Amino acid sequence: MKLLQIKMYKRINYITAILVLVCGFSVQAQVTTSSPYSRYGFGNVKGSLLPQLRAMGGISTAVNKVNGFNYINMQNPASYSGITLTTIDLGMSANLSSLSRGDVKESKFNSTFSHLAFAIPVSRRSAISFGILPYSDLGYSYKNSVKIDTMSVDQLYEGEGGLSKAYFGYGHRFGDHLSIGGNLEYIFGNLITTRATEYADAGALNSKLQNKNSVGGLNYSYGIQYNFNIAPKTVVTLGYSGSSSGKINSNQSYFATVYTRDVNGNENTALDTLNSVISAKSSIKLPMSHNFGISIQQTDKWLIGADVRTSKWSDVSINNVNQGLQNSYGASIGGQFTPDITSYNSYFKRVDYRLGFNYDKTYIKIGNQDIKQMGASLGFGFPLPSANGLSFYKINFTTEFGQRGTLTNNLVKEKFINFHLGFTLNDTWFRKYRVD
């Protein structure tokens, strides 16, 4: 019994050390995103996807356990019912983006801690999962220069912050084929936006509007999966998942000020506050979303799948003001292939190889131009040695290549490369042992 306790303490210390290292890095990074399109809605919505699912184009609705390895798929909580070992997944992500508008180009690099998730089996047919991950990222800074009569005027737009999501979910399998699950989610964070109008002359009176929303409230999501065999080792899974269009609480602070700049262009202390509202009670309405998916898997060999999705962003409001967004839709296709999961003489035959593609008509429409996003992804799952045959470790690495927007009508085209790194542990932490 003491030996089991020592092993347990070692595992906990191992995971704790990794958490401290990754969280420490994220605190130092202090970055989110650099995209002018994050100005709309709540920012860039991240999606509840871990690196192994992003590598397959983002398919998730009909995915649970792949090749016997436990995935935490919080996008569809029905998948928790397939978790048979204590599972921990943590990771980080980085983004390299290039923005272009006409002849002007700009590049940015950001990195951050991405997720921490746990799943624990409750019975042979059910499991719970809980964790924290980003919901959206807000980060932009740009200006438009216009002329009013003969005077040059700069219109400045800035935003920072974002929302995070902590969740607790449960999934249960009924019979041999049907699984149902749900997540209770707490969405929280700050959304800070600033608009300013500045004149070219030093000493001119400029105006600035700053709006801060401190968000915190509950929402929920749900899912269902049904699987059946079409051959002894070939399984088809059908899935549906969705999220509610609930309202979450927000405290709004608003300031309208007048200020000047000195001859060196530095902003002086505000001369006057024209209007202010501090911690006014308000709310944010989230979009209702629907996801449909199908996957086909040959045990210990390969999986392919496809998802379609839609979200009702036209109902989204912030501080009871409709944001003028359009409903979005999209699709993903992808899969995973493992040459020989039992190979002893070739490590690379045990590696998971993943590939995927995705397309979305986003909720953003500027003028009459829909803002679309498309991308491709490539990833690998590298298995790590198991000391006792009861613990399974895997490093998941994913690269996404994509673009959003267009140069048409003087808009911005954004090209990006996203990197995702995740560490997954499957272990028998809570298995009952018999001592003779």
Tab-separated table of N, CA and C in Angstrom, residues 124-195:
chain	number	residue	atom	x	y	z
A	124	ARG	N	-18.212	2.441	-15.353
A	124	ARG	CA	-17.851	1.912	-16.674
A	124	ARG	C	-18.564	2.659	-17.794
A	125	ARG	N	-19.615	3.385	-17.463
A	125	ARG	CA	-20.430	4.050	-18.483
A	125	ARG	C	-20.449	5.568	-18.365
A	126	SER	N	-19.676	6.141	-17.451
A	126	SER	CA	-19.769	7.587	-17.264
A	126	SER	C	-18.467	8.164	-16.739
A	127	ALA	N	-18.328	9.478	-16.918
A	127	ALA	CA	-17.143	10.194	-16.441
A	127	ALA	C	-17.490	11.664	-16.268
A	128	ILE	N	-16.687	12.340	-15.445
A	128	ILE	CA	-16.795	13.786	-15.295
A	128	ILE	C	-15.559	14.444	-15.897
A	129	SER	N	-15.686	15.708	-16.243
A	129	SER	CA	-14.549	16.469	-16.761
A	129	SER	C	-14.664	17.904	-16.284
A	130	PHE	N	-13.530	18.536	-16.036
A	130	PHE	CA	-13.518	19.934	-15.626
A	130	PHE	C	-12.198	20.553	-16.053
A	131	GLY	N	-12.217	21.869	-16.231
A	131	GLY	CA	-10.993	22.528	-16.676
A	131	GLY	C	-11.222	23.985	-16.990
A	132	ILE	N	-10.211	24.597	-17.597
A	132	ILE	CA	-10.275	26.007	-17.967
A	132	ILE	C	-9.544	26.201	-19.294
A	133	LEU	N	-10.078	27.071	-20.138
A	133	LEU	CA	-9.498	27.345	-21.448
A	133	LEU	C	-10.011	28.688	-21.949
A	134	PRO	N	-9.371	29.288	-22.955
A	134	PRO	CA	-9.838	30.578	-23.480
A	134	PRO	C	-11.179	30.430	-24.186
A	135	TYR	N	-12.017	31.458	-24.064
A	135	TYR	CA	-13.257	31.541	-24.843
A	135	TYR	C	-13.078	32.496	-26.017
A	136	SER	N	-12.451	33.643	-25.768
A	136	SER	CA	-12.190	34.598	-26.854
A	136	SER	C	-10.994	35.466	-26.495
A	137	ASP	N	-10.346	36.020	-27.524
A	137	ASP	CA	-9.211	36.929	-27.366
A	137	ASP	C	-9.521	38.247	-28.061
A	138	LEU	N	-9.226	39.332	-27.383
A	138	LEU	CA	-9.466	40.663	-27.927
A	138	LEU	C	-8.141	41.412	-27.949
A	139	GLY	N	-7.711	41.865	-29.118
A	139	GLY	CA	-6.458	42.593	-29.218
A	139	GLY	C	-6.290	43.235	-30.583
A	140	TYR	N	-6.342	44.560	-30.644
A	140	TYR	CA	-6.159	45.262	-31.919
A	140	TYR	C	-5.766	46.708	-31.639
A	141	SER	N	-5.136	47.323	-32.612
A	141	SER	CA	-4.778	48.734	-32.535
A	141	SER	C	-4.539	49.228	-33.959
A	142	TYR	N	-5.382	50.129	-34.430
A	142	TYR	CA	-5.216	50.659	-35.782
A	142	TYR	C	-5.882	52.031	-35.876
A	143	LYS	N	-5.626	52.723	-36.978
A	143	LYS	CA	-6.221	54.041	-37.151
A	143	LYS	C	-6.644	54.259	-38.593
A	144	ASN	N	-7.640	55.115	-38.761
A	144	ASN	CA	-8.079	55.585	-40.069
A	144	ASN	C	-7.847	57.094	-40.121
A	145	SER	N	-7.247	57.539	-41.201
A	145	SER	CA	-6.998	58.968	-41.373
A	145	SER	C	-7.983	59.520	-42.392
A	146	VAL	N	-8.703	60.586	-42.016
A	146	VAL	CA	-9.699	61.194	-42.892
A	146	VAL	C	-9.487	62.708	-42.890
A	147	LYS	N	-10.141	63.387	-43.819
A	147	LYS	CA	-10.074	64.851	-43.864
A	147	LYS	C	-11.458	65.425	-43.635
A	148	ILE	N	-11.537	66.360	-42.708
A	148	ILE	CA	-12.768	67.089	-42.439
A	148	ILE	C	-12.514	68.535	-42.854
A	149	ASP	N	-13.170	68.947	-43.925
A	149	ASP	CA	-12.845	70.215	-44.586
A	149	ASP	C	-11.379	70.147	-45.013
A	150	THR	N	-10.527	70.979	-44.441
A	150	THR	CA	-9.101	70.946	-44.809
A	150	THR	C	-8.239	70.372	-43.681
A	151	MET	N	-8.898	69.892	-42.660
A	151	MET	CA	-8.173	69.425	-41.477
A	151	MET	C	-8.009	67.914	-41.514
A	152	SER	N	-6.817	67.413	-41.175
A	152	SER	CA	-6.542	65.983	-41.113
A	152	SER	C	-6.926	65.453	-39.724
A	153	VAL	N	-7.681	64.357	-39.717
A	153	VAL	CA	-8.185	63.782	-38.466
A	153	VAL	C	-7.855	62.296	-38.439
A	154	ASP	N	-7.318	61.837	-37.306
A	154	ASP	CA	-7.043	60.418	-37.103
A	154	ASP	C	-8.109	59.801	-36.195
A	155	GLN	N	-8.681	58.702	-36.647
A	155	GLN	CA	-9.623	57.944	-35.819
A	155	GLN	C	-8.902	56.688	-35.330
A	156	LEU	N	-8.709	56.586	-34.011
A	156	LEU	CA	-7.926	55.513	-33.409
A	156	LEU	C	-8.850	54.485	-32.753
A	157	TYR	N	-8.537	53.201	-32.961
A	157	TYR	CA	-9.325	52.120	-32.381
A	157	TYR	C	-8.372	51.148	-31.673
A	158	GLU	N	-8.666	50.837	-30.422
A	158	GLU	CA	-7.847	49.892	-29.664
A	158	GLU	C	-8.747	48.974	-28.843
A	159	GLY	N	-8.269	47.750	-28.629
A	159	GLY	CA	-9.003	46.802	-27.806
A	159	GLY	C	-8.045	45.816	-27.173
A	160	GLU	N	-8.373	45.363	-25.982
A	160	GLU	CA	-7.551	44.368	-25.305
A	160	GLU	C	-8.413	43.573	-24.324
A	161	GLY	N	-7.904	42.397	-23.957
A	161	GLY	CA	-8.616	41.556	-23.002
A	161	GLY	C	-9.074	40.256	-23.636
A	162	GLY	N	-10.192	39.771	-23.176
A	162	GLY	CA	-10.728	38.512	-23.668
A	162	GLY	C	-11.497	37.796	-22.579
A	163	LEU	N	-12.126	36.703	-22.954
A	163	LEU	CA	-12.926	35.908	-22.031
A	163	LEU	C	-12.338	34.513	-21.886
A	164	SER	N	-12.477	33.948	-20.713
A	164	SER	CA	-12.058	32.577	-20.433
A	164	SER	C	-13.273	31.756	-20.039
A	165	LYS	N	-13.121	30.437	-20.088
A	165	LYS	CA	-14.226	29.544	-19.753
A	165	LYS	C	-13.744	28.447	-18.816
A	166	ALA	N	-14.360	28.369	-17.630
A	166	ALA	CA	-14.159	27.239	-16.727
A	166	ALA	C	-15.404	26.365	-16.827
A	167	TYR	N	-15.221	25.056	-16.887
A	167	TYR	CA	-16.380	24.190	-17.103
A	167	TYR	C	-16.335	22.976	-16.192
A	168	PHE	N	-17.509	22.411	-15.963
A	168	PHE	CA	-17.651	21.124	-15.289
A	168	PHE	C	-18.696	20.336	-16.065
A	169	GLY	N	-18.340	19.121	-16.507
A	169	GLY	CA	-19.248	18.350	-17.349
A	169	GLY	C	-19.365	16.901	-16.936
A	170	TYR	N	-20.429	16.278	-17.427
A	170	TYR	CA	-20.699	14.867	-17.133
A	170	TYR	C	-21.268	14.217	-18.388
A	171	GLY	N	-20.790	12.996	-18.677
A	171	GLY	CA	-21.309	12.231	-19.809
A	171	GLY	C	-21.639	10.811	-19.380
A	172	HIS	N	-22.722	10.257	-19.924
A	172	HIS	CA	-23.175	8.907	-19.548
A	172	HIS	C	-23.598	8.136	-20.796
A	173	ARG	N	-23.222	6.874	-20.844
A	173	ARG	CA	-23.618	6.001	-21.945
A	173	ARG	C	-24.802	5.146	-21.530
A	174	PHE	N	-25.822	5.108	-22.381
A	174	PHE	CA	-27.013	4.289	-22.154
A	174	PHE	C	-26.962	3.104	-23.114
A	175	GLY	N	-26.924	1.903	-22.561
A	175	GLY	CA	-26.791	0.733	-23.408
A	175	GLY	C	-25.406	0.684	-24.027
A	176	ASP	N	-25.329	0.160	-25.243
A	176	ASP	CA	-24.028	0.012	-25.907
A	176	ASP	C	-23.758	1.065	-26.970
A	177	HIS	N	-24.726	1.934	-27.257
A	177	HIS	CA	-24.564	2.799	-28.432
A	177	HIS	C	-24.803	4.285	-28.182
A	178	LEU	N	-25.649	4.648	-27.239
A	178	LEU	CA	-26.085	6.035	-27.071
A	178	LEU	C	-25.413	6.692	-25.877
A	179	SER	N	-24.848	7.902	-26.092
A	179	SER	CA	-24.221	8.676	-25.026
A	179	SER	C	-24.780	10.095	-25.014
A	180	ILE	N	-24.982	10.625	-23.809
A	180	ILE	CA	-25.510	11.978	-23.629
A	180	ILE	C	-24.662	12.680	-22.570
A	181	GLY	N	-24.427	13.980	-22.746
A	181	GLY	CA	-23.642	14.717	-21.762
A	181	GLY	C	-23.941	16.198	-21.770
A	182	GLY	N	-23.440	16.878	-20.744
A	182	GLY	CA	-23.635	18.319	-20.645
A	182	GLY	C	-22.501	18.986	-19.887
A	183	ASN	N	-22.293	20.279	-20.166
A	183	ASN	CA	-21.295	21.100	-19.470
A	183	ASN	C	-21.980	22.289	-18.823
A	184	LEU	N	-21.621	22.571	-17.583
A	184	LEU	CA	-21.962	23.835	-16.950
A	184	LEU	C	-20.722	24.713	-17.057
A	185	GLU	N	-20.874	25.915	-17.627
A	185	GLU	CA	-19.723	26.749	-17.966
A	185	GLU	C	-19.805	28.106	-17.270
A	186	TYR	N	-18.694	28.542	-16.735
A	186	TYR	CA	-18.592	29.893	-16.163
A	186	TYR	C	-17.676	30.708	-17.067
A	187	ILE	N	-18.228	31.723	-17.707
A	187	ILE	CA	-17.483	32.556	-18.649
A	187	ILE	C	-17.163	33.878	-17.970
A	188	PHE	N	-15.878	34.257	-18.002
A	188	PHE	CA	-15.462	35.440	-17.262
A	188	PHE	C	-14.294	36.123	-17.974
A	189	GLY	N	-14.083	37.402	-17.632
A	189	GLY	CA	-12.968	38.148	-18.212
A	189	GLY	C	-13.315	39.611	-18.394
A	190	ASN	N	-12.453	40.331	-19.088
A	190	ASN	CA	-12.632	41.761	-19.327
A	190	ASN	C	-12.524	42.064	-20.821
A	191	LEU	N	-13.410	42.913	-21.294
A	191	LEU	CA	-13.373	43.407	-22.669
A	191	LEU	C	-13.211	44.921	-22.606
A	192	ILE	N	-12.081	45.423	-23.086
A	192	ILE	CA	-11.780	46.855	-22.995
A	192	ILE	C	-11.591	47.410	-24.410
A	193	THR	N	-12.395	48.377	-24.772
A	193	THR	CA	-12.284	48.997	-26.097
A	193	THR	C	-12.161	50.510	-25.958
A	194	THR	N	-11.406	51.103	-26.885
A	194	THR	CA	-11.175	52.550	-26.864
A	194	THR	C	-11.319	53.111	-28.274
A	195	ARG	N	-12.023	54.222	-28.376
A	195	ARG	CA	-12.108	54.965	-29.635
A	195	ARG	C	-11.683	56.398	-29.368
